[in-house]
Amino acid sequence: MKNILYASILSLALGLSSCSKEFLETSPTDQVDAGTLLKDTQGAQVAMDGIYRMLFTAGWSESNTSQNFGITSTKIFTSLMGEDFLQDAQGQGWFYFDYRFDVRARFTSTGWRSYATWNFYYTLISNANYILAVEKTLTGDPKVVENIMAQAYAMRAYAYFQLIQIFQQTYVGHQTSPGVPVYTEPTTSASEGKGRGTVEEVYTQINQDLDKAIGLFSSDKGRQTHISHLDYYIANAIKANVSLVQNKWADAEKFSTEALSKSGVTMLGSGDLYGGFNSVKMKDVLWGAEIITSQSGIYASFFSHMDASAGQYAASSRKCIYNWLYDQIPNTDARKKWWNGPTDGGTPETKPYNQIKFRYSDKTASLGDYIFMRAEEMQLVKAEAQANQGKLAEAKSTLADLMKLRNATGYQTILDKSTMSKDLTMGSIGTPTTLMDQIILQRRIELWGEAERIFDILRLKTGFNRNATGSNHSVKLTWDTLDPANKEFILTIPQKEFDGNTAMDANKDQNPL
C-alpha cells in the first residue's frame, strides 16, 4: 500500500471548547482499536477533532514545512498560480516557486508542493474513513452519531473536491479524464492501491458524500459545538461550490441559499472590514479555526506569510494585489483600503500594493484565527448561479446586496452600466461590460486571498494575463497562460504515490510533464 495513504500522521485530538487548552495525542487512526477510541460518540468526536486540528497543522512534507500548513496554505499557492495575487520579491523563497510555476518538475521530491498537497488531503480522507467505518456500531445518542458521521462525510467530500481540482483540469469537458484514486474504506499498509479512475467518478463520490452529510445533518441543523466543526450549512456551502464547478446552476443557487440561511450569520458591513480577518467571531464566518497560543504555527502559518508588519516571512516577500485589479476598485469602495496604493511608504508593510486585509490579531504571540469560508462567498456563488440560469434581475439584486455594503454611493451606477447578460466577456483583464463580468470581478475583489483563484480560472476557462499595462508582477511568464486547459495549471502526482501503488503506472498515469 502506498505510504502516503497510510495514516501514519498522528491525529491530534484537540478539545475545542474555550475551557480546554491542551492536546490529547492519540495513536495513528489506523492503529486505534475500535473498542477504544472509536467505541462511542465521545471517542469518535475526539478523532474528528484530530482531523480539524490537521486543517491548520504545519508539516505534510519532509522539508519546506513552513509553506505547508493545511487549508490556508492551499489558498495561498492556488492564488499565486493566477494573476490577482502576487509576491513582489522572492524573499526566503516560500511560495515563490508556486508563483513562478516551478514546482511541477519537483514531483520526485517529498519536500515540495505535489507531495505535501497529496499527503495532506489523503490523510484527511484516510482518517475520515476510519470514523465512517464505525457508523453502524458506534454507541451513543443517535443524533450525535448522525452528526459525527455527517462531519466525516463532509470532510471526505471536501478533501476529494480539493484534490480533483488541484490534480486535474476542471469538470466540464474533462469528465472522462483521469481522476484521483478514491478510497472509501480504512487504509493500512496492507491495503491495495487504487487507480485514477475518471473525473466523473470522483465527482460522483463527492456528491454522494455531500448528499449523505446534508441528510444526516438535517435532523438537527443547529448542532455545531464549535465553528471549526463542519455542519449542515457548511456542507451546503461545499455542495454549492461543487455544483458551480459542474455547471449545475440550479443546484448551486439552491445550496448557496441554504448555506446563507444559517441563523446569526450575515455579510459584513463596510465598518467591519479592517480588523485583519483573523477572528472566527466575525459575523460572516461560516467555517474557521480558532487558534490559541499553544496551537500557533508561528512562522509556519498563514499570517507569517501574509502580515508584512510582523517582521516574519511576509516582510521580505509581500503578498500584493495585481495593479490591474486594484485599479478596477473605485475609491468609494471600502475594500480598496485592503491594499496599499502605488506609492512606496518605505517599510515592508507600506510597500506598493501590499495587502493589509489579513493581519495577526496578536503579533507578539503570533496569533490569528483562520477563516475558511465566509457568507460573502456564498452570496457570490448565488449571484453567478442565478445569472447562468438567465435569472438576471435576481442575480443583479443578489450582487447588489453585497456591493451596497462595500460601495454604498457608487454600486448602483456600476450595475446600471452593466448590460443584462450572462456572458463573460472580460476574460482575465479588460473592461467589464456585462452583469456576469461584474459578478466575477466582484468575486475576485471580495475573495482575494480566500478563494483559490486558479480553480476559477480553470472552471471559467479564461486563462490569465499578468501583462497588463504597467504590470507590477515580479514574475512574467513566457508560456501561454491564456490556454484554458494548460498543463501548468494542475500539479503533477508525487512519485511516492507511484512507488507505493501498483495500481498506478508512472509512465501512463502521471499528469503531462
Short mmCIF file of C-alpha atoms in Angstrom, two decimals:
data_model
loop_
_atom_site.label_atom_id
_atom_site.label_comp_id
_atom_site.label_asym_id
_atom_site.label_seq_id
_atom_site.Cartn_x
_atom_site.Cartn_y
_atom_site.Cartn_z
CA MET A 1 0.00 0.00 0.00
CA LYS A 2 1.23 3.50 -0.75
CA ASN A 3 2.98 5.26 2.08
CA ILE A 4 1.02 8.46 1.58
CA LEU A 5 -2.38 6.93 2.14
CA TYR A 6 -1.20 5.05 5.18
CA ALA A 7 -2.40 7.19 8.07
CA SER A 8 0.94 7.47 9.80
CA ILE A 9 0.43 11.06 10.97
CA LEU A 10 -0.88 11.34 14.50
CA SER A 11 -4.44 12.54 14.86
CA LEU A 12 -4.08 15.34 17.36
CA ALA A 13 -7.35 15.37 19.25
CA LEU A 14 -7.99 18.85 20.48
CA GLY A 15 -10.60 19.98 22.97
CA LEU A 16 -12.02 22.88 21.00
CA SER A 17 -14.20 24.40 23.69
CA SER A 18 -12.98 27.56 25.38
CA CYS A 19 -12.31 25.68 28.61
CA SER A 20 -9.91 23.20 27.02
CA LYS A 21 -6.36 24.28 26.20
CA GLU A 22 -4.42 21.04 25.84
CA PHE A 23 -3.91 18.42 23.18
CA LEU A 24 -4.62 14.75 23.59
CA GLU A 25 -2.25 12.76 21.42
CA THR A 26 -3.74 9.55 20.09
CA SER A 27 -2.38 6.65 18.13
CA PRO A 28 -2.50 6.85 14.34
CA THR A 29 -6.12 6.35 13.38
CA ASP A 30 -5.41 3.11 11.51
CA GLN A 31 -3.90 1.69 14.69
CA VAL A 32 -6.72 2.62 17.03
CA ASP A 33 -8.65 -0.32 18.39
CA ALA A 34 -12.33 0.09 17.50
CA GLY A 35 -13.07 -0.96 21.05
CA THR A 36 -11.31 2.10 22.47
CA LEU A 37 -11.33 5.47 20.73
CA LEU A 38 -13.98 4.62 18.16
CA LYS A 39 -16.30 2.82 20.54
CA ASP A 40 -18.64 5.66 21.43
CA THR A 41 -19.58 9.16 20.35
CA GLN A 42 -17.20 10.85 22.77
CA GLY A 43 -14.20 9.00 21.33
CA ALA A 44 -15.38 9.44 17.74
CA GLN A 45 -15.68 13.20 18.19
CA VAL A 46 -12.19 13.22 19.69
CA ALA A 47 -10.96 11.53 16.49
CA MET A 48 -12.91 14.02 14.38
CA ASP A 49 -11.38 16.88 16.36
CA GLY A 50 -7.99 15.43 15.46
CA ILE A 51 -8.87 15.90 11.80
CA TYR A 52 -9.89 19.50 12.43
CA ARG A 53 -6.53 20.09 14.11
CA MET A 54 -4.83 18.86 10.93
CA LEU A 55 -6.51 21.61 8.92
CA PHE A 56 -4.05 24.18 10.28
CA THR A 57 -1.13 21.98 11.36
CA ALA A 58 2.20 22.60 9.66
CA GLY A 59 4.11 19.79 8.01
CA TRP A 60 2.88 17.37 5.33
CA SER A 61 6.26 17.32 3.60
CA GLU A 62 9.67 16.11 4.71
CA SER A 63 11.16 19.58 4.23
CA ASN A 64 9.89 23.07 3.40
CA THR A 65 7.28 22.65 6.12
CA SER A 66 6.97 26.40 6.66
CA GLN A 67 4.88 26.63 3.48
CA ASN A 68 2.67 23.63 4.26
CA PHE A 69 0.11 24.37 6.96
CA GLY A 70 -3.18 23.00 5.73
CA ILE A 71 -6.14 24.69 4.09
CA THR A 72 -4.81 28.24 4.10
CA SER A 73 -1.51 27.21 2.51
CA THR A 74 -3.60 25.76 -0.33
CA LYS A 75 -5.39 29.10 -0.61
CA ILE A 76 -2.05 30.89 -0.95
CA PHE A 77 -0.43 28.68 -3.58
CA THR A 78 -3.56 28.34 -5.72
CA SER A 79 -3.99 32.13 -5.61
CA LEU A 80 -0.37 32.67 -6.64
CA MET A 81 -0.95 30.42 -9.65
CA GLY A 82 -3.18 33.11 -11.14
CA GLU A 83 -2.82 36.85 -11.67
CA ASP A 84 -4.67 38.72 -8.93
CA PHE A 85 -2.39 37.68 -6.06
CA LEU A 86 1.38 38.06 -6.33
CA GLN A 87 4.65 38.24 -4.46
CA ASP A 88 6.75 41.33 -5.04
CA ALA A 89 10.02 39.55 -4.23
CA GLN A 90 11.36 36.04 -3.69
CA GLY A 91 12.25 36.70 -0.06
CA GLN A 92 13.13 33.42 1.62
CA GLY A 93 11.51 31.51 -1.22
CA TRP A 94 8.36 30.18 0.37
CA PHE A 95 5.51 30.01 -2.17
CA TYR A 96 7.60 31.87 -4.75
CA PHE A 97 8.18 28.62 -6.62
CA ASP A 98 4.39 28.22 -6.93
CA TYR A 99 4.12 31.80 -8.17
CA ARG A 100 6.70 31.25 -10.90
CA PHE A 101 5.34 27.78 -11.73
CA ASP A 102 8.49 25.96 -10.71
CA VAL A 103 7.03 23.08 -8.67
CA ARG A 104 5.63 20.59 -11.18
CA ALA A 105 9.06 19.21 -12.08
CA ARG A 106 9.72 18.54 -8.38
CA PHE A 107 7.26 15.66 -8.13
CA THR A 108 10.01 13.18 -7.22
CA SER A 109 10.78 15.12 -4.04
CA THR A 110 8.99 14.62 -0.72
CA GLY A 111 9.70 18.25 0.14
CA TRP A 112 7.63 20.08 -2.45
CA ARG A 113 4.10 21.01 -3.37
CA SER A 114 2.86 17.83 -5.05
CA TYR A 115 3.82 15.56 -2.19
CA ALA A 116 2.67 17.91 0.56
CA THR A 117 -0.72 18.52 -1.04
CA TRP A 118 -1.39 14.87 -1.87
CA ASN A 119 -0.29 13.82 1.61
CA PHE A 120 -2.43 16.41 3.40
CA TYR A 121 -5.73 15.73 1.68
CA TYR A 122 -5.37 11.96 1.58
CA THR A 123 -4.53 11.93 5.28
CA LEU A 124 -7.81 13.76 5.94
CA ILE A 125 -9.59 11.15 3.81
CA SER A 126 -7.90 8.21 5.49
CA ASN A 127 -8.79 9.45 8.96
CA ALA A 128 -12.37 10.23 7.95
CA ASN A 129 -12.70 6.71 6.57
CA TYR A 130 -11.85 5.23 9.97
CA ILE A 131 -14.64 7.19 11.58
CA LEU A 132 -17.11 6.28 8.85
CA ALA A 133 -16.22 2.60 9.24
CA VAL A 134 -17.93 2.52 12.66
CA GLU A 135 -21.11 4.26 11.51
CA LYS A 136 -23.23 1.18 12.26
CA THR A 137 -21.55 0.21 15.52
CA LEU A 138 -20.86 3.50 17.30
CA THR A 139 -22.72 3.76 20.60
CA GLY A 140 -24.32 6.88 22.00
CA ASP A 141 -27.14 9.29 21.28
CA PRO A 142 -28.34 8.52 17.72
CA LYS A 143 -28.50 12.24 16.93
CA VAL A 144 -24.88 12.65 17.95
CA VAL A 145 -23.87 9.58 15.93
CA GLU A 146 -25.54 11.08 12.86
CA ASN A 147 -23.83 14.41 13.40
CA ILE A 148 -20.35 12.90 13.73
CA MET A 149 -20.81 10.77 10.64
CA ALA A 150 -22.11 13.78 8.74
CA GLN A 151 -18.94 15.66 9.69
CA ALA A 152 -16.79 12.80 8.39
CA TYR A 153 -18.73 12.50 5.12
CA ALA A 154 -18.48 16.25 4.53
CA MET A 155 -14.75 16.25 5.31
CA ARG A 156 -14.08 13.41 2.90
CA ALA A 157 -16.06 15.19 0.18
CA TYR A 158 -14.18 18.44 0.78
CA ALA A 159 -10.79 16.70 0.55
CA TYR A 160 -11.67 14.90 -2.70
CA PHE A 161 -13.04 18.14 -4.14
CA GLN A 162 -9.76 19.90 -3.42
CA LEU A 163 -7.69 17.03 -4.83
CA ILE A 164 -9.58 16.73 -8.10
CA GLN A 165 -9.31 20.48 -8.75
CA ILE A 166 -5.59 20.55 -7.95
CA PHE A 167 -4.54 17.44 -9.87
CA GLN A 168 -6.84 17.58 -12.92
CA GLN A 169 -8.50 20.05 -15.25
CA THR A 170 -11.98 21.33 -14.47
CA TYR A 171 -15.02 19.05 -14.57
CA VAL A 172 -16.83 20.34 -17.68
CA GLY A 173 -15.19 18.89 -20.78
CA HIS A 174 -12.95 16.57 -18.79
CA GLN A 175 -15.42 14.14 -17.26
CA THR A 176 -13.66 11.12 -18.76
CA SER A 177 -10.14 12.33 -17.98
CA PRO A 178 -8.15 10.55 -15.25
CA GLY A 179 -9.28 11.50 -11.77
CA VAL A 180 -7.63 10.74 -8.43
CA PRO A 181 -7.79 7.42 -6.54
CA VAL A 182 -10.99 7.09 -4.50
CA TYR A 183 -10.90 5.29 -1.15
CA THR A 184 -13.98 4.83 0.99
CA GLU A 185 -12.63 2.20 3.38
CA PRO A 186 -9.94 2.48 6.06
CA THR A 187 -6.46 2.11 4.60
CA THR A 188 -3.48 0.40 6.18
CA SER A 189 -0.07 -0.70 4.99
CA ALA A 190 -1.71 -3.89 3.72
CA SER A 191 -4.44 -2.19 1.67
CA GLU A 192 -4.41 -2.42 -2.11
CA GLY A 193 -3.94 0.81 -4.02
CA LYS A 194 -6.49 2.19 -6.44
CA GLY A 195 -6.12 3.59 -9.94
CA ARG A 196 -7.05 7.10 -11.02
CA GLY A 197 -10.49 6.28 -12.39
CA THR A 198 -12.20 9.24 -14.02
CA VAL A 199 -13.09 12.79 -13.08
CA GLU A 200 -16.76 11.82 -13.25
CA GLU A 201 -16.26 9.03 -10.74
CA VAL A 202 -14.57 11.38 -8.30
CA TYR A 203 -17.40 13.91 -8.54
CA THR A 204 -19.93 11.11 -8.12
CA GLN A 205 -18.27 10.19 -4.83
CA ILE A 206 -18.07 13.82 -3.72
CA ASN A 207 -21.78 14.34 -4.37
CA GLN A 208 -22.76 11.08 -2.70
CA ASP A 209 -20.81 12.06 0.41
CA LEU A 210 -22.27 15.57 0.49
CA ASP A 211 -25.81 14.33 -0.01
CA LYS A 212 -25.27 11.85 2.82
CA ALA A 213 -23.80 14.54 5.05
CA ILE A 214 -26.59 17.03 4.38
CA GLY A 215 -29.20 14.34 5.03
CA LEU A 216 -27.64 13.36 8.36
CA PHE A 217 -27.11 16.95 9.44
CA SER A 218 -30.68 17.92 8.55
CA SER A 219 -32.21 16.10 11.52
CA ASP A 220 -30.56 18.65 13.80
CA LYS A 221 -29.50 21.60 11.65
CA GLY A 222 -28.49 23.84 14.52
CA ARG A 223 -25.96 21.46 16.06
CA GLN A 224 -22.42 22.84 15.83
CA THR A 225 -20.39 22.74 19.02
CA HIS A 226 -17.56 24.80 17.57
CA ILE A 227 -17.09 26.99 14.49
CA SER A 228 -14.36 24.61 13.31
CA HIS A 229 -16.85 21.75 13.06
CA LEU A 230 -18.46 21.04 9.74
CA ASP A 231 -22.22 21.44 9.99
CA TYR A 232 -25.37 21.44 7.87
CA TYR A 233 -24.72 24.89 6.44
CA ILE A 234 -21.06 24.32 5.58
CA ALA A 235 -21.97 21.05 3.87
CA ASN A 236 -24.47 23.01 1.79
CA ALA A 237 -21.78 25.59 1.01
CA ILE A 238 -19.36 22.91 -0.19
CA LYS A 239 -22.15 21.39 -2.29
CA ALA A 240 -22.84 24.83 -3.79
CA ASN A 241 -19.21 25.15 -4.85
CA VAL A 242 -19.20 21.64 -6.32
CA SER A 243 -22.38 22.46 -8.25
CA LEU A 244 -20.80 25.65 -9.57
CA VAL A 245 -17.83 23.73 -10.97
CA GLN A 246 -20.17 21.18 -12.55
CA ASN A 247 -22.30 23.98 -14.05
CA LYS A 248 -25.34 22.73 -12.18
CA TRP A 249 -26.68 26.22 -11.80
CA ALA A 250 -30.00 25.48 -10.11
CA ASP A 251 -28.24 23.34 -7.51
CA ALA A 252 -25.59 25.99 -6.94
CA GLU A 253 -28.33 28.54 -6.26
CA LYS A 254 -30.27 26.16 -4.02
CA PHE A 255 -27.36 25.11 -1.84
CA SER A 256 -25.78 28.56 -1.55
CA THR A 257 -29.16 29.95 -0.47
CA GLU A 258 -29.43 27.25 2.17
CA ALA A 259 -25.89 27.94 3.41
CA LEU A 260 -26.78 31.62 3.79
CA SER A 261 -29.82 30.78 5.91
CA LYS A 262 -27.71 29.96 8.96
CA SER A 263 -29.01 31.86 11.97
CA GLY A 264 -26.74 34.65 13.14
CA VAL A 265 -24.57 34.68 10.01
CA THR A 266 -24.68 37.78 7.84
CA MET A 267 -22.39 39.65 5.46
CA LEU A 268 -20.02 42.23 6.88
CA GLY A 269 -20.79 45.92 6.69
CA SER A 270 -18.14 48.36 5.48
CA GLY A 271 -17.15 49.22 9.04
CA ASP A 272 -16.26 45.61 9.82
CA LEU A 273 -13.68 45.12 7.07
CA TYR A 274 -10.47 46.29 8.72
CA GLY A 275 -9.90 44.01 11.69
CA GLY A 276 -7.47 41.75 9.85
CA PHE A 277 -9.80 38.84 9.04
CA ASN A 278 -8.38 36.99 11.99
CA SER A 279 -11.34 36.09 14.20
CA VAL A 280 -13.92 33.34 13.88
CA LYS A 281 -16.25 35.63 15.82
CA MET A 282 -16.79 37.76 12.72
CA LYS A 283 -20.48 37.69 11.90
CA ASP A 284 -19.96 36.41 8.35
CA VAL A 285 -17.88 33.33 9.24
CA LEU A 286 -19.37 30.00 8.24
CA TRP A 287 -16.27 27.91 8.91
CA GLY A 288 -12.94 28.63 10.52
CA ALA A 289 -10.35 27.54 13.05
CA GLU A 290 -9.93 29.30 16.38
CA ILE A 291 -6.22 29.42 17.20
CA ILE A 292 -4.97 29.52 20.79
CA THR A 293 -1.42 30.22 21.90
CA SER A 294 -0.33 26.58 22.13
CA GLN A 295 -1.52 25.98 18.55
CA SER A 296 0.23 28.88 16.84
CA GLY A 297 2.32 27.77 13.90
CA ILE A 298 4.39 30.97 14.32
CA TYR A 299 6.49 31.05 11.12
CA ALA A 300 4.70 28.08 9.57
CA SER A 301 1.39 29.87 9.42
CA PHE A 302 -0.90 31.87 7.15
CA PHE A 303 -0.28 35.21 8.86
CA SER A 304 3.50 34.79 8.89
CA HIS A 305 3.32 34.77 5.09
CA MET A 306 0.69 37.50 4.85
CA ASP A 307 1.25 40.15 7.54
CA ALA A 308 4.31 42.16 6.49
CA SER A 309 4.17 44.25 9.66
CA ALA A 310 5.07 41.24 11.82
CA GLY A 311 8.67 41.04 10.64
CA GLN A 312 8.34 37.40 9.58
CA TYR A 313 8.34 35.84 6.09
CA ALA A 314 5.93 38.39 4.60
CA ALA A 315 8.26 41.23 5.47
CA SER A 316 10.67 40.20 2.70
CA SER A 317 8.10 38.83 0.25
CA ARG A 318 4.91 40.84 0.34
CA LYS A 319 1.61 39.41 -0.87
CA CYS A 320 0.28 42.07 -3.19
CA ILE A 321 -2.71 42.73 -5.39
CA TYR A 322 -2.29 42.93 -9.19
CA ASN A 323 -2.29 46.62 -10.00
CA TRP A 324 -4.83 45.98 -12.78
CA LEU A 325 -7.31 44.58 -10.26
CA TYR A 326 -6.57 47.37 -7.80
CA ASP A 327 -7.39 49.91 -10.48
CA GLN A 328 -10.81 48.33 -11.01
CA ILE A 329 -11.83 49.17 -7.44
CA PRO A 330 -13.45 52.60 -7.15
CA ASN A 331 -12.17 54.93 -4.47
CA THR A 332 -15.66 54.87 -2.98
CA ASP A 333 -15.36 51.12 -2.38
CA ALA A 334 -14.36 50.36 1.22
CA ARG A 335 -12.36 47.31 0.11
CA LYS A 336 -9.74 49.46 -1.62
CA LYS A 337 -8.21 50.01 1.82
CA TRP A 338 -7.32 46.31 1.99
CA TRP A 339 -4.24 47.18 -0.07
CA ASN A 340 -1.70 49.98 -0.35
CA GLY A 341 -1.69 52.12 -3.44
CA PRO A 342 1.23 52.55 -5.85
CA THR A 343 3.33 54.76 -3.56
CA ASP A 344 6.19 53.12 -1.67
CA GLY A 345 5.91 54.02 2.00
CA GLY A 346 9.41 52.74 2.75
CA THR A 347 8.59 49.94 5.19
CA PRO A 348 7.73 46.29 4.47
CA GLU A 349 4.09 46.91 5.37
CA THR A 350 3.76 50.04 3.23
CA LYS A 351 5.31 48.71 0.03
CA PRO A 352 3.24 49.34 -3.12
CA TYR A 353 0.08 47.26 -3.43
CA ASN A 354 0.92 45.22 -0.31
CA GLN A 355 -2.10 43.68 1.37
CA ILE A 356 -3.31 44.65 4.83
CA LYS A 357 -6.52 42.65 4.59
CA PHE A 358 -5.09 39.74 6.61
CA ARG A 359 -3.20 40.56 9.81
CA TYR A 360 -2.34 38.86 13.08
CA SER A 361 -4.73 39.54 15.93
CA ASP A 362 -1.68 39.46 18.21
CA LYS A 363 1.71 39.80 16.51
CA THR A 364 3.66 39.23 19.71
CA ALA A 365 2.01 35.85 20.27
CA SER A 366 1.75 35.08 16.54
CA LEU A 367 -2.00 34.62 16.90
CA GLY A 368 -4.84 34.88 14.44
CA ASP A 369 -7.81 32.65 13.65
CA TYR A 370 -8.10 31.04 10.23
CA ILE A 371 -11.19 31.85 8.20
CA PHE A 372 -12.02 29.04 5.76
CA MET A 373 -15.37 30.24 4.44
CA ARG A 374 -17.48 33.40 4.72
CA ALA A 375 -21.08 34.23 3.83
CA GLU A 376 -19.91 36.58 1.07
CA GLU A 377 -18.56 33.62 -0.90
CA MET A 378 -21.99 32.03 -0.96
CA GLN A 379 -23.61 35.33 -1.94
CA LEU A 380 -21.36 35.47 -4.99
CA VAL A 381 -21.97 31.82 -5.86
CA LYS A 382 -25.69 32.51 -5.70
CA ALA A 383 -25.43 35.54 -7.99
CA GLU A 384 -23.37 33.64 -10.55
CA ALA A 385 -25.72 30.66 -10.48
CA GLN A 386 -28.78 32.86 -10.94
CA ALA A 387 -27.21 34.70 -13.86
CA ASN A 388 -26.26 31.45 -15.59
CA GLN A 389 -29.90 30.36 -15.37
CA GLY A 390 -30.97 33.55 -17.10
CA LYS A 391 -32.42 34.93 -13.86
CA LEU A 392 -30.61 38.19 -14.48
CA ALA A 393 -32.79 40.52 -12.43
CA GLU A 394 -32.46 38.23 -9.43
CA ALA A 395 -28.71 37.91 -9.97
CA LYS A 396 -28.36 41.69 -10.13
CA SER A 397 -30.29 42.04 -6.88
CA THR A 398 -28.18 39.37 -5.17
CA LEU A 399 -24.97 41.07 -6.28
CA ALA A 400 -26.32 44.48 -5.27
CA ASP A 401 -26.93 43.21 -1.72
CA LEU A 402 -23.18 42.70 -1.39
CA MET A 403 -21.98 45.68 -3.38
CA LYS A 404 -24.03 48.20 -1.45
CA LEU A 405 -22.29 47.04 1.72
CA ARG A 406 -18.94 47.82 0.09
CA ASN A 407 -19.69 50.84 -2.10
CA ALA A 408 -22.89 52.43 -0.90
CA THR A 409 -22.59 55.57 -3.02
CA GLY A 410 -21.34 54.02 -6.23
CA TYR A 411 -22.64 50.49 -6.62
CA GLN A 412 -25.85 51.39 -8.42
CA THR A 413 -24.04 53.34 -11.13
CA ILE A 414 -21.71 50.38 -11.73
CA LEU A 415 -24.59 47.94 -12.02
CA ASP A 416 -26.64 50.24 -14.24
CA LYS A 417 -23.74 50.37 -16.71
CA SER A 418 -23.60 46.57 -16.92
CA THR A 419 -25.58 45.03 -19.75
CA MET A 420 -28.02 42.40 -18.56
CA SER A 421 -26.18 39.41 -19.96
CA LYS A 422 -24.86 36.14 -18.53
CA ASP A 423 -21.93 36.20 -20.97
CA LEU A 424 -18.45 36.58 -19.52
CA THR A 425 -16.69 38.91 -21.96
CA MET A 426 -13.91 40.41 -19.86
CA GLY A 427 -11.53 37.48 -19.56
CA SER A 428 -8.60 37.89 -17.17
CA ILE A 429 -8.19 41.62 -17.81
CA GLY A 430 -10.17 44.11 -19.84
CA THR A 431 -13.26 46.22 -19.35
CA PRO A 432 -16.24 44.70 -17.50
CA THR A 433 -19.36 45.28 -19.58
CA THR A 434 -21.89 42.59 -18.65
CA LEU A 435 -23.56 41.59 -15.42
CA MET A 436 -21.55 38.36 -15.43
CA ASP A 437 -18.32 40.34 -15.88
CA GLN A 438 -19.24 42.32 -12.79
CA ILE A 439 -20.14 39.22 -10.76
CA ILE A 440 -16.76 37.63 -11.46
CA LEU A 441 -14.92 40.91 -10.90
CA GLN A 442 -16.59 41.34 -7.51
CA ARG A 443 -15.67 37.75 -6.67
CA ARG A 444 -12.02 38.48 -7.48
CA ILE A 445 -12.03 41.56 -5.26
CA GLU A 446 -14.05 40.25 -2.32
CA LEU A 447 -12.45 36.82 -2.10
CA TRP A 448 -8.88 37.91 -2.80
CA GLY A 449 -6.64 35.58 -0.81
CA GLU A 450 -9.60 33.40 0.21
CA ALA A 451 -10.92 31.65 -2.89
CA GLU A 452 -8.46 29.56 -4.88
CA ARG A 453 -8.05 31.75 -7.95
CA ILE A 454 -6.63 29.04 -10.22
CA PHE A 455 -9.79 26.98 -9.66
CA ASP A 456 -11.90 29.84 -11.03
CA ILE A 457 -9.53 30.28 -13.95
CA LEU A 458 -9.94 26.59 -14.76
CA ARG A 459 -13.73 26.39 -14.40
CA LEU A 460 -14.35 29.68 -16.26
CA LYS A 461 -11.83 28.66 -18.94
CA THR A 462 -10.40 32.15 -19.22
CA GLY A 463 -6.72 31.55 -18.66
CA PHE A 464 -5.00 34.54 -17.12
CA ASN A 465 -2.90 37.54 -18.11
CA ARG A 466 -0.20 39.06 -15.90
CA ASN A 467 0.88 41.56 -18.54
CA ALA A 468 -1.50 44.49 -18.20
CA THR A 469 -0.01 47.91 -18.84
CA GLY A 470 2.46 48.74 -16.08
CA SER A 471 2.07 45.28 -14.53
CA ASN A 472 3.52 45.00 -11.03
CA HIS A 473 4.11 41.26 -11.31
CA SER A 474 7.64 40.32 -10.32
CA VAL A 475 7.39 37.18 -12.48
CA LYS A 476 6.14 37.37 -16.06
CA LEU A 477 5.51 34.01 -17.71
CA THR A 478 6.58 33.17 -21.25
CA TRP A 479 4.24 30.25 -21.91
CA ASP A 480 0.60 30.51 -22.98
CA THR A 481 -1.24 31.46 -19.82
CA LEU A 482 -4.42 32.13 -21.83
CA ASP A 483 -4.80 28.46 -22.75
CA PRO A 484 -7.81 27.44 -20.61
CA ALA A 485 -6.52 23.90 -20.12
CA ASN A 486 -2.79 24.45 -19.92
CA LYS A 487 -0.98 21.56 -18.24
CA GLU A 488 0.79 24.07 -15.99
CA PHE A 489 -2.48 24.84 -14.20
CA ILE A 490 -2.56 21.44 -12.45
CA LEU A 491 0.01 19.73 -10.25
CA THR A 492 1.92 16.58 -11.07
CA ILE A 493 1.28 13.49 -8.96
CA PRO A 494 4.08 12.78 -6.45
CA GLN A 495 6.45 9.96 -7.37
CA LYS A 496 5.91 8.49 -3.90
CA GLU A 497 2.39 7.55 -5.00
CA PHE A 498 3.65 5.54 -7.95
CA ASP A 499 6.37 3.93 -5.84
CA GLY A 500 3.86 2.53 -3.37
CA ASN A 501 0.77 1.95 -5.51
CA THR A 502 0.96 -0.88 -8.03
CA ALA A 503 -2.40 0.16 -9.49
CA MET A 504 -0.78 3.30 -10.90
CA ASP A 505 1.90 3.42 -13.59
CA ALA A 506 4.15 6.49 -13.67
CA ASN A 507 4.52 6.17 -17.44
CA LYS A 508 0.77 6.13 -18.05
CA ASP A 509 -0.89 7.82 -15.10
CA GLN A 510 1.28 10.87 -14.45
CA ASN A 511 -0.12 14.24 -15.47
CA PRO A 512 1.60 15.75 -18.53
CA LEU A 513 5.10 16.91 -17.63
#
